[in-house]
């Protein structure tokens, strides 16, 4: 279920949606036409990485710049069209490249997608003795600044996580702003977490992960779970997390020219009157409890707008004696492992994450698929 399919969510008419898609294509083509005039071959990596980075940065920047100015009903309709396109294209592709399956499910009333190895599935392996062991379960909270994107748009990245870590991945389709501001998304994520435990997943084999706004939501979820007395997850994995909604750090303006994010990052729709200094939404303001906060993996780009708050977040965890594996990549922008999976910097992130998960998630020989 995408946001456009939820009751009470306004959408645009078919003609307006068509015009919105035409406008998006025009914006992206216009942006890409500028790439040859911006020394696209220069950068910290090899020639192919530099070219790929320049093209990706401009394409995503053009996309972001266009969508933040749309009326919400047009945004939701466009999001639905893009989700349907991804649903057609991505699953067959990742079946070939990562040998995974993608299936819909609902956990405690929250829809989402399972991404898991076909070698561990009843649909592809009849003999239980021949099935691949599930090493753990990842609850993934997708990015989108708390307002947009869908689980299917993240299925290719989830397939990479699945292949590398040996874990099955559930991408939660949590409610988003402005229709459902804070704390709706946190409550949905908590419902999924509890639902996974009810299905037999041991907290010692459960990893919470997320990127961008989903990364910020993951930290809010960890705080909320501690408040309600839920079992602690085995680990937390974050990719360019949005951990401070004040947006007042120097890198927010200093890196605006090198990042993919729009200069006017929207946070008001999500906060809906809640102070950006509230520790429930800005982890940099919190005092995490080392007795409960899980070991944490964090990666980000040195050229991204969220660089400084992420650095502060990492230091906050270390000051509280919480184990942190941090990886800042020179010359990289926001969520680069997702947008540039072919880059050497992304490969390094995948390798470090796989080792981190191996250290903190002990495979359960008795684990069975949770869907």
Short mmCIF file of C-alpha atoms in Angstrom, two decimals, residues 185-350:
data_model
loop_
_atom_site.label_atom_id
_atom_site.label_comp_id
_atom_site.label_asym_id
_atom_site.label_seq_id
_atom_site.Cartn_x
_atom_site.Cartn_y
_atom_site.Cartn_z
CA UNK A 185 5.45 6.67 11.85
CA UNK A 186 7.12 5.78 15.15
CA UNK A 187 4.01 3.94 16.33
CA UNK A 188 3.76 2.02 13.04
CA UNK A 189 7.42 1.01 13.27
CA UNK A 190 6.92 -0.10 16.88
CA UNK A 191 3.89 -2.16 15.86
CA UNK A 192 5.99 -3.94 13.23
CA UNK A 193 8.79 -4.55 15.74
CA UNK A 194 6.38 -6.08 18.23
CA UNK A 195 4.75 -8.07 15.44
CA UNK A 196 8.07 -9.58 14.43
CA UNK A 197 8.68 -10.64 18.02
CA UNK A 198 5.21 -12.19 18.12
CA UNK A 199 6.03 -14.15 14.96
CA UNK A 200 8.98 -15.72 16.70
CA UNK A 201 11.88 -13.45 15.77
CA UNK A 202 14.28 -13.20 18.70
CA UNK A 203 15.37 -9.62 19.49
CA UNK A 204 18.97 -10.89 19.51
CA UNK A 205 18.58 -11.65 15.80
CA UNK A 206 16.74 -8.43 14.91
CA UNK A 207 18.39 -5.35 13.38
CA UNK A 208 16.67 -1.98 12.95
CA UNK A 209 17.93 -0.05 9.93
CA UNK A 210 17.02 3.05 7.96
CA UNK A 211 18.28 5.86 5.78
CA UNK A 212 17.73 9.62 5.78
CA UNK A 213 14.35 10.31 7.42
CA UNK A 214 13.97 6.57 7.94
CA UNK A 215 17.29 6.63 9.78
CA UNK A 216 16.01 9.37 12.04
CA UNK A 217 12.82 7.37 12.52
CA UNK A 218 14.93 4.35 13.48
CA UNK A 219 16.58 6.31 16.30
CA UNK A 220 13.14 7.53 17.44
CA UNK A 221 11.95 3.92 17.40
CA UNK A 222 14.85 2.74 19.55
CA UNK A 223 14.08 5.46 22.09
CA UNK A 224 10.37 4.60 22.07
CA UNK A 225 11.02 0.87 22.48
CA UNK A 226 13.12 1.55 25.57
CA UNK A 227 10.30 3.66 27.02
CA UNK A 228 7.69 0.90 26.58
CA UNK A 229 9.99 -1.83 27.89
CA UNK A 230 10.37 -3.79 24.66
CA UNK A 231 13.41 -6.05 24.19
CA UNK A 232 16.51 -4.34 22.82
CA UNK A 233 17.37 -5.08 19.17
CA UNK A 234 20.71 -6.67 18.34
CA UNK A 235 21.95 -3.68 16.37
CA UNK A 236 21.09 -0.43 14.61
CA UNK A 237 22.28 0.39 11.06
CA UNK A 238 21.92 3.92 9.69
CA UNK A 239 22.66 5.45 6.30
CA UNK A 240 22.87 9.28 6.28
CA UNK A 241 20.31 9.52 9.11
CA UNK A 242 18.33 12.72 9.66
CA UNK A 243 19.05 12.98 13.38
CA UNK A 244 18.62 16.71 14.05
CA UNK A 245 15.55 18.54 12.76
CA UNK A 246 16.81 21.97 13.85
CA UNK A 247 18.81 22.10 10.60
CA UNK A 248 21.14 24.70 12.09
CA UNK A 249 24.55 23.03 11.67
CA UNK A 250 27.12 24.65 9.33
CA UNK A 251 27.10 21.73 6.87
CA UNK A 252 23.41 22.36 6.11
CA UNK A 253 24.42 25.48 4.20
CA UNK A 254 28.09 24.73 3.47
CA UNK A 255 27.32 21.47 1.65
CA UNK A 256 24.12 22.56 -0.08
CA UNK A 257 26.04 22.98 -3.32
CA UNK A 258 27.53 19.47 -3.23
CA UNK A 259 24.61 17.44 -1.88
CA UNK A 260 21.50 16.02 -3.58
CA UNK A 261 19.06 17.38 -1.00
CA UNK A 262 17.06 20.55 -1.64
CA UNK A 263 18.36 23.59 0.23
CA UNK A 264 14.95 23.92 1.93
CA UNK A 265 14.69 20.47 3.53
CA UNK A 266 11.05 20.12 4.69
CA UNK A 267 10.60 19.17 8.36
CA UNK A 268 7.57 21.22 9.42
CA UNK A 269 4.99 18.79 7.95
CA UNK A 270 6.43 15.97 10.05
CA UNK A 271 6.90 17.95 13.27
CA UNK A 272 3.40 19.45 13.13
CA UNK A 273 4.05 21.71 16.12
CA UNK A 274 6.54 19.47 17.93
CA UNK A 275 9.77 21.30 18.74
CA UNK A 276 12.77 20.25 16.60
CA UNK A 277 14.71 20.18 19.89
CA UNK A 278 12.48 17.38 21.18
CA UNK A 279 14.68 14.35 21.91
CA UNK A 280 12.05 12.09 20.36
CA UNK A 281 12.78 13.54 16.90
CA UNK A 282 16.34 14.87 17.23
CA UNK A 283 18.73 12.28 18.63
CA UNK A 284 21.56 14.81 18.90
CA UNK A 285 19.63 16.41 21.78
CA UNK A 286 19.19 13.13 23.65
CA UNK A 287 21.22 11.33 26.30
CA UNK A 288 21.15 7.70 25.12
CA UNK A 289 21.26 4.99 27.75
CA UNK A 290 24.25 2.70 27.22
CA UNK A 291 22.40 -0.07 29.04
CA UNK A 292 19.75 -0.18 26.34
CA UNK A 293 20.92 1.57 23.15
CA UNK A 294 22.20 -1.11 20.72
CA UNK A 295 25.56 -1.22 18.91
CA UNK A 296 25.24 1.18 15.98
CA UNK A 297 26.59 1.30 12.44
CA UNK A 298 26.49 4.75 10.79
CA UNK A 299 27.69 5.85 7.36
CA UNK A 300 27.41 9.18 5.56
CA UNK A 301 29.05 11.33 2.91
CA UNK A 302 31.50 14.11 3.73
CA UNK A 303 29.79 16.29 1.12
CA UNK A 304 26.25 15.93 2.45
CA UNK A 305 24.18 18.52 4.30
CA UNK A 306 23.57 16.24 7.30
CA UNK A 307 27.31 15.66 7.85
CA UNK A 308 27.72 17.80 10.99
CA UNK A 309 24.63 16.57 12.87
CA UNK A 310 25.59 12.97 12.08
CA UNK A 311 29.10 13.57 13.42
CA UNK A 312 27.56 15.05 16.57
CA UNK A 313 25.23 12.06 16.88
CA UNK A 314 28.17 9.65 16.64
CA UNK A 315 30.08 11.56 19.32
CA UNK A 316 26.96 11.57 21.52
CA UNK A 317 26.81 7.78 21.33
CA UNK A 318 30.53 7.39 22.01
CA UNK A 319 30.34 9.73 24.99
CA UNK A 320 27.66 7.43 26.39
CA UNK A 321 29.97 4.39 25.92
CA UNK A 322 27.80 2.95 23.15
CA UNK A 323 29.62 0.91 20.52
CA UNK A 324 29.65 2.75 17.18
CA UNK A 325 31.05 1.76 13.80
CA UNK A 326 31.18 4.98 11.75
CA UNK A 327 32.19 5.49 8.15
CA UNK A 328 32.41 8.93 6.54
CA UNK A 329 33.19 8.79 2.81
CA UNK A 330 35.12 11.63 1.23
CA UNK A 331 33.47 13.33 -1.74
CA UNK A 332 30.16 11.50 -1.29
CA UNK A 333 26.66 12.88 -0.92
CA UNK A 334 23.49 11.85 0.94
CA UNK A 335 22.62 8.10 0.92
CA UNK A 336 25.32 7.35 -1.66
CA UNK A 337 25.33 3.56 -1.02
CA UNK A 338 21.70 3.46 -2.18
CA UNK A 339 22.06 5.78 -5.17
CA UNK A 340 25.51 4.59 -6.30
CA UNK A 341 25.77 0.89 -5.38
CA UNK A 342 28.48 0.35 -7.99
CA UNK A 343 30.93 2.86 -6.45
CA UNK A 344 33.96 1.62 -4.51
CA UNK A 345 32.88 3.75 -1.53
CA UNK A 346 29.55 1.91 -1.50
CA UNK A 347 31.30 -1.46 -1.72
CA UNK A 348 33.33 -0.49 1.35
CA UNK A 349 30.12 0.36 3.21
CA UNK A 350 28.58 -3.01 2.31
#
